[in-house]
mmCIF file of N, CA and C in Angstrom:
data_model
loop_
_atom_site.group_PDB
_atom_site.id
_atom_site.type_symbol
_atom_site.label_atom_id
_atom_site.label_comp_id
_atom_site.label_asym_id
_atom_site.label_seq_id
_atom_site.Cartn_x
_atom_site.Cartn_y
_atom_site.Cartn_z
ATOM 1 N N MET A 1169 4.559 -3.251 9.527
ATOM 2 C CA MET A 1169 3.867 -3.667 8.418
ATOM 3 C C MET A 1169 4.744 -4.111 7.242
ATOM 4 N N GLY A 1170 4.589 -5.295 6.789
ATOM 5 C CA GLY A 1170 5.555 -5.811 5.697
ATOM 6 C C GLY A 1170 5.020 -5.426 4.402
ATOM 7 N N ALA A 1171 5.819 -5.862 3.371
ATOM 8 C CA ALA A 1171 5.378 -5.567 1.969
ATOM 9 C C ALA A 1171 4.166 -6.391 1.562
ATOM 10 N N HIS A 1172 4.040 -7.605 2.068
ATOM 11 C CA HIS A 1172 2.823 -8.340 1.876
ATOM 12 C C HIS A 1172 1.462 -7.658 2.277
ATOM 13 N N ASP A 1173 1.700 -7.015 3.547
ATOM 14 C CA ASP A 1173 0.591 -6.363 4.117
ATOM 15 C C ASP A 1173 0.153 -5.134 3.136
ATOM 16 N N PHE A 1174 1.151 -4.428 2.766
ATOM 17 C CA PHE A 1174 0.948 -3.262 1.811
ATOM 18 C C PHE A 1174 0.239 -3.692 0.597
ATOM 19 N N ASP A 1175 0.661 -4.746 -0.110
ATOM 20 C CA ASP A 1175 0.065 -5.265 -1.256
ATOM 21 C C ASP A 1175 -1.355 -5.656 -1.069
ATOM 22 N N ARG A 1176 -1.610 -6.205 0.010
ATOM 23 C CA ARG A 1176 -3.017 -6.665 0.407
ATOM 24 C C ARG A 1176 -4.000 -5.469 0.524
ATOM 25 N N LEU A 1177 -3.493 -4.272 0.905
ATOM 26 C CA LEU A 1177 -4.316 -3.111 1.087
ATOM 27 C C LEU A 1177 -4.844 -2.748 -0.417
ATOM 28 N N THR A 1178 -4.147 -2.821 -1.407
ATOM 29 C CA THR A 1178 -4.599 -2.509 -2.719
ATOM 30 C C THR A 1178 -5.472 -3.614 -3.297
ATOM 31 N N GLN A 1179 -5.065 -4.961 -3.003
ATOM 32 C CA GLN A 1179 -5.827 -6.069 -3.493
ATOM 33 C C GLN A 1179 -7.239 -6.235 -2.853
ATOM 34 N N ASP A 1180 -7.332 -5.886 -1.504
ATOM 35 C CA ASP A 1180 -8.667 -6.020 -0.937
ATOM 36 C C ASP A 1180 -9.594 -4.723 -1.046
ATOM 37 N N GLY A 1181 -9.044 -3.796 -1.630
ATOM 38 C CA GLY A 1181 -9.770 -2.432 -1.907
ATOM 39 C C GLY A 1181 -9.731 -1.430 -0.930
ATOM 40 N N SER A 1182 -8.956 -1.771 0.100
ATOM 41 C CA SER A 1182 -8.824 -0.762 1.263
ATOM 42 C C SER A 1182 -8.206 0.472 0.687
ATOM 43 N N VAL A 1183 -7.281 0.351 -0.301
ATOM 44 C CA VAL A 1183 -6.745 1.559 -0.876
ATOM 45 C C VAL A 1183 -6.930 1.195 -2.415
ATOM 46 N N PRO A 1184 -7.846 1.928 -3.062
ATOM 47 C CA PRO A 1184 -8.192 1.741 -4.524
ATOM 48 C C PRO A 1184 -6.904 1.880 -5.341
ATOM 49 N N GLN A 1185 -6.840 1.223 -6.379
ATOM 50 C CA GLN A 1185 -5.743 1.345 -7.259
ATOM 51 C C GLN A 1185 -5.528 2.825 -7.738
ATOM 52 N N ASP A 1186 -6.513 3.522 -8.085
ATOM 53 C CA ASP A 1186 -6.312 4.928 -8.571
ATOM 54 C C ASP A 1186 -5.778 5.796 -7.521
ATOM 55 N N VAL A 1187 -6.020 5.581 -6.333
ATOM 56 C CA VAL A 1187 -5.550 6.390 -5.047
ATOM 57 C C VAL A 1187 -4.091 5.996 -4.972
ATOM 58 N N TYR A 1188 -3.785 4.580 -5.069
ATOM 59 C CA TYR A 1188 -2.463 4.163 -4.838
ATOM 60 C C TYR A 1188 -1.597 4.779 -6.009
ATOM 61 N N ARG A 1189 -2.023 4.860 -7.217
ATOM 62 C CA ARG A 1189 -1.207 5.390 -8.248
ATOM 63 C C ARG A 1189 -0.905 6.958 -7.975
ATOM 64 N N ILE A 1190 -2.028 7.608 -7.643
ATOM 65 C CA ILE A 1190 -1.821 9.087 -7.402
ATOM 66 C C ILE A 1190 -0.685 9.298 -6.295
ATOM 67 N N MET A 1191 -0.754 8.498 -5.239
ATOM 68 C CA MET A 1191 0.296 8.671 -4.151
ATOM 69 C C MET A 1191 1.567 8.286 -4.693
ATOM 70 N N ARG A 1192 1.624 7.184 -5.423
ATOM 71 C CA ARG A 1192 2.910 6.604 -5.921
ATOM 72 C C ARG A 1192 3.505 7.666 -6.764
ATOM 73 N N ASP A 1193 2.852 8.284 -7.612
ATOM 74 C CA ASP A 1193 3.339 9.150 -8.605
ATOM 75 C C ASP A 1193 3.860 10.541 -7.966
ATOM 76 N N ALA A 1194 3.084 10.869 -6.934
ATOM 77 C CA ALA A 1194 3.512 12.147 -6.234
ATOM 78 C C ALA A 1194 4.854 11.994 -5.424
ATOM 79 N N ILE A 1195 4.866 10.748 -4.804
ATOM 80 C CA ILE A 1195 6.028 10.321 -4.118
ATOM 81 C C ILE A 1195 7.384 10.237 -4.991
ATOM 82 N N GLN A 1196 7.131 9.671 -6.115
ATOM 83 C CA GLN A 1196 8.184 9.446 -6.964
ATOM 84 C C GLN A 1196 8.669 10.855 -7.632
ATOM 85 N N LYS A 1197 7.795 11.718 -7.877
ATOM 86 C CA LYS A 1197 8.081 13.058 -8.354
ATOM 87 C C LYS A 1197 8.810 13.829 -7.368
ATOM 88 N N THR A 1198 8.364 13.579 -5.964
ATOM 89 C CA THR A 1198 9.072 14.410 -4.914
ATOM 90 C C THR A 1198 10.433 13.781 -4.731
ATOM 91 N N ALA A 1199 10.743 12.482 -4.860
ATOM 92 C CA ALA A 1199 11.989 11.888 -4.699
ATOM 93 C C ALA A 1199 13.027 12.518 -5.635
ATOM 94 N N GLU A 1200 12.521 12.783 -6.815
ATOM 95 C CA GLU A 1200 13.277 13.367 -7.884
ATOM 96 C C GLU A 1200 13.758 14.765 -7.582
ATOM 97 N N GLN A 1201 13.212 15.460 -6.653
ATOM 98 C CA GLN A 1201 13.398 16.795 -6.310
ATOM 99 C C GLN A 1201 14.471 16.905 -5.172
ATOM 100 N N LYS A 1202 14.916 15.745 -4.595
ATOM 101 C CA LYS A 1202 15.906 15.723 -3.566
ATOM 102 C C LYS A 1202 17.099 16.609 -3.843
ATOM 103 N N GLY A 1203 17.474 17.542 -3.030
ATOM 104 C CA GLY A 1203 18.588 18.444 -3.209
ATOM 105 C C GLY A 1203 18.245 19.764 -3.882
ATOM 106 N N ARG A 1204 16.935 19.788 -4.457
ATOM 107 C CA ARG A 1204 16.453 21.028 -5.093
ATOM 108 C C ARG A 1204 15.371 21.550 -4.130
ATOM 109 N N LEU A 1205 14.278 20.658 -3.984
ATOM 110 C CA LEU A 1205 13.138 21.114 -3.201
ATOM 111 C C LEU A 1205 13.407 21.046 -1.676
ATOM 112 N N TYR A 1206 14.103 20.047 -1.328
ATOM 113 C CA TYR A 1206 14.419 19.829 0.111
ATOM 114 C C TYR A 1206 15.868 19.245 0.400
ATOM 115 N N GLU A 1207 16.237 19.345 1.558
ATOM 116 C CA GLU A 1207 17.456 18.879 1.924
ATOM 117 C C GLU A 1207 17.376 17.361 2.329
ATOM 118 N N GLU A 1208 18.606 16.559 2.086
ATOM 119 C CA GLU A 1208 18.527 15.180 2.567
ATOM 120 C C GLU A 1208 18.121 14.999 4.037
ATOM 121 N N GLY A 1209 17.150 14.098 4.304
ATOM 122 C CA GLY A 1209 16.709 13.871 5.731
ATOM 123 C C GLY A 1209 15.298 14.372 5.874
ATOM 124 N N HIS A 1210 14.768 15.175 4.835
ATOM 125 C CA HIS A 1210 13.494 15.667 4.910
ATOM 126 C C HIS A 1210 12.447 14.958 3.948
ATOM 127 N N GLU A 1211 12.896 13.938 3.408
ATOM 128 C CA GLU A 1211 12.236 13.156 2.354
ATOM 129 C C GLU A 1211 10.707 12.844 2.778
ATOM 130 N N ALA A 1212 10.612 12.273 3.875
ATOM 131 C CA ALA A 1212 9.252 11.795 4.358
ATOM 132 C C ALA A 1212 8.296 12.820 4.537
ATOM 133 N N HIS A 1213 8.724 14.097 5.098
ATOM 134 C CA HIS A 1213 7.800 15.215 5.225
ATOM 135 C C HIS A 1213 7.299 15.650 3.905
ATOM 136 N N TYR A 1214 8.197 15.802 2.883
ATOM 137 C CA TYR A 1214 7.694 16.394 1.539
ATOM 138 C C TYR A 1214 6.952 15.296 0.773
ATOM 139 N N MET A 1215 7.309 14.027 0.885
ATOM 140 C CA MET A 1215 6.573 12.965 0.280
ATOM 141 C C MET A 1215 5.144 12.875 0.889
ATOM 142 N N ALA A 1216 5.046 12.970 2.075
ATOM 143 C CA ALA A 1216 3.727 12.838 2.701
ATOM 144 C C ALA A 1216 2.845 14.175 2.146
ATOM 145 N N LEU A 1217 3.421 15.308 2.200
ATOM 146 C CA LEU A 1217 2.608 16.476 1.748
ATOM 147 C C LEU A 1217 2.361 16.324 0.256
ATOM 148 N N ALA A 1218 3.220 15.863 -0.595
ATOM 149 C CA ALA A 1218 2.902 15.645 -1.917
ATOM 150 C C ALA A 1218 1.814 14.754 -2.138
ATOM 151 N N ALA A 1219 1.860 13.631 -1.447
ATOM 152 C CA ALA A 1219 0.807 12.572 -1.528
ATOM 153 C C ALA A 1219 -0.691 13.224 -1.208
ATOM 154 N N ALA A 1220 -0.644 13.970 -0.016
ATOM 155 C CA ALA A 1220 -1.903 14.494 0.423
ATOM 156 C C ALA A 1220 -2.320 15.656 -0.457
ATOM 157 N N MET A 1221 -1.592 16.384 -1.024
ATOM 158 C CA MET A 1221 -1.882 17.512 -1.894
ATOM 159 C C MET A 1221 -2.379 16.878 -3.284
ATOM 160 N N SER A 1222 -1.719 15.832 -3.808
ATOM 161 C CA SER A 1222 -2.148 15.149 -5.014
ATOM 162 C C SER A 1222 -3.554 14.509 -4.883
ATOM 163 N N LEU A 1223 -3.790 13.923 -3.766
ATOM 164 C CA LEU A 1223 -5.110 13.377 -3.630
ATOM 165 C C LEU A 1223 -6.198 14.452 -3.680
ATOM 166 N N LYS A 1224 -5.888 15.494 -2.784
ATOM 167 C CA LYS A 1224 -6.839 16.609 -2.715
ATOM 168 C C LYS A 1224 -7.085 17.264 -4.116
ATOM 169 N N ALA A 1225 -6.038 17.355 -4.990
ATOM 170 C CA ALA A 1225 -6.247 18.000 -6.262
ATOM 171 C C ALA A 1225 -7.022 16.928 -7.258
ATOM 172 N N ALA A 1226 -6.986 15.734 -6.938
ATOM 173 C CA ALA A 1226 -7.695 14.712 -7.757
ATOM 174 C C ALA A 1226 -9.127 14.606 -7.121
ATOM 175 N N GLY A 1227 -9.522 15.336 -6.263
ATOM 176 C CA GLY A 1227 -10.880 15.394 -5.795
ATOM 177 C C GLY A 1227 -11.160 14.468 -4.576
ATOM 178 N N TYR A 1228 -10.101 13.848 -3.997
ATOM 179 C CA TYR A 1228 -10.307 12.978 -2.838
ATOM 180 C C TYR A 1228 -10.166 13.905 -1.538
ATOM 181 N N SER A 1229 -10.866 13.313 -0.508
ATOM 182 C CA SER A 1229 -10.698 13.935 0.805
ATOM 183 C C SER A 1229 -10.288 12.734 1.773
ATOM 184 N N ILE A 1230 -9.538 13.055 2.862
ATOM 185 C CA ILE A 1230 -9.105 12.020 3.854
ATOM 186 C C ILE A 1230 -9.848 12.226 5.089
ATOM 187 N N GLU A 1231 -10.573 11.312 5.653
ATOM 188 C CA GLU A 1231 -11.206 11.435 6.865
ATOM 189 C C GLU A 1231 -11.053 10.126 7.611
ATOM 190 N N LYS A 1232 -11.018 10.233 8.895
ATOM 191 C CA LYS A 1232 -10.884 9.173 9.777
ATOM 192 C C LYS A 1232 -12.257 8.429 9.871
ATOM 193 N N VAL A 1233 -12.355 7.104 9.840
ATOM 194 C CA VAL A 1233 -13.762 6.507 9.828
ATOM 195 C C VAL A 1233 -13.793 5.626 11.093
ATOM 196 N N LYS A 1234 -12.665 5.311 11.759
ATOM 197 C CA LYS A 1234 -12.785 4.615 13.041
ATOM 198 C C LYS A 1234 -11.680 4.994 13.896
ATOM 199 N N ALA A 1235 -11.744 4.866 15.202
ATOM 200 C CA ALA A 1235 -10.671 5.181 16.088
ATOM 201 C C ALA A 1235 -9.496 4.122 16.075
ATOM 202 N N GLU A 1236 -8.315 4.511 16.186
ATOM 203 C CA GLU A 1236 -7.264 3.590 16.433
ATOM 204 C C GLU A 1236 -7.262 2.799 17.667
ATOM 205 N N ALA A 1237 -6.973 1.566 17.849
ATOM 206 C CA ALA A 1237 -7.000 0.866 19.025
ATOM 207 C C ALA A 1237 -5.742 1.079 19.818
#
């Protein structure tokens, strides 16, 4: 998936702007903790957790709406 595809997710409403901002901010804050919260090489794990926890804290839930092909 290219950068253009990611941009389209927010433009067509698949990912609402407020959800995008919550995830972006959580990932950015987690990146700033590299070396303190986690060791190098574990970024993706902690960033994914931070994004999921931030969405939950903001009142969102994540559920699968259709099966992957």
